[in-house]
Amino acid sequence: MLDAHLVVDRGAFRLDVPLTVAAGEVVALLGPNGAGKTTALRALAGLTRLAAGHVRLDGRDLSGTPPERRGIGVVFQDYLLFPHLSALDNVAFGPRRQGRSRSAARALAADWLDRVGLAEVAGRRPRALSGGQAQRVALARALAVAPRLLLLDEPLAALDARTRLDTRASLHRHLGGFAGGALLVTHDPLDALVLANRLVIVEDGRVVQEGGAAEVTARPRTDYVARLVGLNLFRGTGSGATVRVGELDFAVADRVTGDAFVAFAPAAVAVHVERPTGSPRNTWAATVEGVQRHGDNLRVQLAGPVAAAADVTPAAAAQLGLTPGRAVWAAVKATETRSYPA
Amino acid sequence: MRRAPLALLLPAALGLAFLVLPLAGLLARTPWSELGPRLAAPGVLTALRLSVQTASTATLVCLVLGVPLAWVLARVPFPGRRFVRALVTVPLVLPPVVGGVALLLALGRNSPVGGWLDDTFGVTLPFTTAGVVLAEAFVAMPFLVIAVEGALRGADARFEEAAATLGAGRWTTFTHVTLPLVAPGVVAGAVLCWARALGEFGATITFAGNFPGRTQTMPLAVYLALETDLPAAIVLSLVLLVVSVVILALLRDRWITGA
């Protein structure tokens, strides 16, 4: 449905991102701050000019079309509800521009507010709405014009944790019922995993990885993605059952040759004071760099031939005397690793 | 709390006295007992009516031309924009008499534009009520343009982008989103503009002359009365003072502190 190739120049920064969204699909554009996600969204909406590339929606080329004639709805990060209009008139604004009479537009708006569960605040001005309510009014306003494509820019970023949970659930419900395509821009992996069918990960203006949630979380391809999904990730050269990463040969479960990634969870890393012997393990000498609380456990950052994170219980940490600077041995079973071509 | 130094307090007190004393003098010399009859004198009412009419018309002209000008200056990037912005403020610093002379040279009957207006439409601007409106609009427009442009630049232009994504064209966005957002700025600008037009003297007397009932506005009447009838001049001044204070109070309460 949407077939776009977005190229935008911003001084030294260049965004170059191909994007497709199918009808009924929710695609998350995930990436760190400054990766160009919002620029991509603005380019799709027609608010930022393309330097090259194209935007095609249902086969129609929109590259030269102004935003008001694109049929692309946007939910902005800070919602941008018109402060001089009531919630109802904010939602009625779009239908009114589509040529509906004032009363028909208001009836449609009232219906949308009802659908997002806000019928009782229809008369309020935006400044009298809570963050979660404003988010839902913004969603209703964008959907009321029945766009073919809906763009959401960090839709939950401005909310506190509790509201975010509720609003994420309601957003999930509304996106599920939306017939058009949706593109969600976010830096929060949880939003992306809960709301989207497919993830497109952007770093520094480029797509670095793309795929379903399961694929991306199991096989991260950049440090950023690995951090998002909480895995240790190394890049090396595979030669069958081992992958050489720097000075270290990792015995791996999945055979791989050539340029390859090795990934394993911090919980799979065991930390010892003496060099462990026995079972087929990858071991290396490391130094404790730092220790942080991580859920019920402690996450230990290890320096050495490879920089890795290990999760240990507080009891084990006390027993091992894991203070920064301590020399230890790290071990990972081959069966706990995943390896795949780079 | 630290004491303010005398070196600052003394000039501050003097400055305040300097601003307030003349006004107190005006009030002190006002012939309160004959205020009613003097206000009802035919010349006063005529001048007042003419002043209010011309100042209001001039403000309308400024709104119609000045708001779009402010929008262009705030929203449309073009080469030389800074220069045009400076040009708009020239009447602000130009001595009004010079403005009047300039208007006379540009629109007088012997000028190309004035001659053409006269020949084609039979319209003469100098020394007419329309001329008063033009002179007032000329000096007052910068107040409006500056106030509205400031409001526009302060308003978040992303609301206009949001309107565009909802299907609003540029004109609809301007009338339905931009104008309501900057309405306080427009009102403040219009009030300032009106006050400036009401007090206009130099450009008016130069371009439009001083004909009672036609071009003699309140400030001109005050000046004329000063030579023949001092109490009348005081009463007329008092009326202008009251109008100014009312405007100030309105601006303070509604738009300056509220915005």
mmCIF file of C-alpha atoms in Angstrom, chain A residues 42 45 47 67-68 72-74 76 78 80-84 93-94 97 141-142 145, chain B residues 156 158-170 172-173 176-178 180-181:
data_model
loop_
_atom_site.group_PDB
_atom_site.id
_atom_site.type_symbol
_atom_site.label_atom_id
_atom_site.label_comp_id
_atom_site.label_asym_id
_atom_site.label_seq_id
_atom_site.Cartn_x
_atom_site.Cartn_y
_atom_site.Cartn_z
ATOM 1 C CA ARG A 42 7.658 14.319 8.352
ATOM 2 C CA ALA A 45 3.445 13.484 5.683
ATOM 3 C CA LEU A 47 6.034 18.414 5.972
ATOM 4 C CA PRO A 67 0.304 17.521 3.123
ATOM 5 C CA GLU A 68 -3.357 18.585 3.039
ATOM 6 C CA ILE A 72 -2.004 10.689 5.537
ATOM 7 C CA GLY A 73 -2.986 11.206 9.174
ATOM 8 C CA VAL A 74 -0.474 12.140 11.861
ATOM 9 C CA PHE A 76 2.191 14.178 16.795
ATOM 10 C CA ASP A 78 3.020 16.386 21.798
ATOM 11 C CA LEU A 80 -0.670 19.558 18.898
ATOM 12 C CA LEU A 81 -4.353 19.758 19.762
ATOM 13 C CA PHE A 82 -5.617 23.208 18.774
ATOM 14 C CA PRO A 83 -5.742 25.068 22.098
ATOM 15 C CA HIS A 84 -8.612 27.348 21.030
ATOM 16 C CA PHE A 93 -11.697 19.893 12.290
ATOM 17 C CA GLY A 94 -10.640 17.299 9.719
ATOM 18 C CA ARG A 97 -12.231 20.327 5.889
ATOM 19 C CA ARG A 141 -8.661 13.512 15.407
ATOM 20 C CA ALA A 142 -6.240 11.733 13.088
ATOM 21 C CA VAL A 145 -10.579 11.839 8.423
ATOM 22 C CA ASP B 156 4.054 27.265 17.375
ATOM 23 C CA ARG B 158 3.560 23.091 14.074
ATOM 24 C CA PHE B 159 -0.133 23.701 14.809
ATOM 25 C CA GLU B 160 -0.320 24.812 11.195
ATOM 26 C CA GLU B 161 1.369 21.577 10.135
ATOM 27 C CA ALA B 162 -1.154 19.610 12.178
ATOM 28 C CA ALA B 163 -3.944 21.490 10.399
ATOM 29 C CA ALA B 164 -2.384 20.636 7.030
ATOM 30 C CA THR B 165 -2.286 16.911 7.850
ATOM 31 C CA LEU B 166 -6.014 17.188 8.617
ATOM 32 C CA GLY B 167 -6.713 18.514 5.141
ATOM 33 C CA ALA B 168 -6.677 22.271 5.710
ATOM 34 C CA GLY B 169 -5.203 24.416 2.932
ATOM 35 C CA ARG B 170 -3.067 27.434 3.728
ATOM 36 C CA THR B 172 -8.177 27.799 5.902
ATOM 37 C CA THR B 173 -5.254 27.128 8.206
ATOM 38 C CA HIS B 176 -9.090 28.705 11.453
ATOM 39 C CA VAL B 177 -5.826 28.024 13.280
ATOM 40 C CA THR B 178 -3.245 30.784 12.930
ATOM 41 C CA PRO B 180 -7.245 32.324 16.606
ATOM 42 C CA LEU B 181 -3.825 31.406 18.031
#
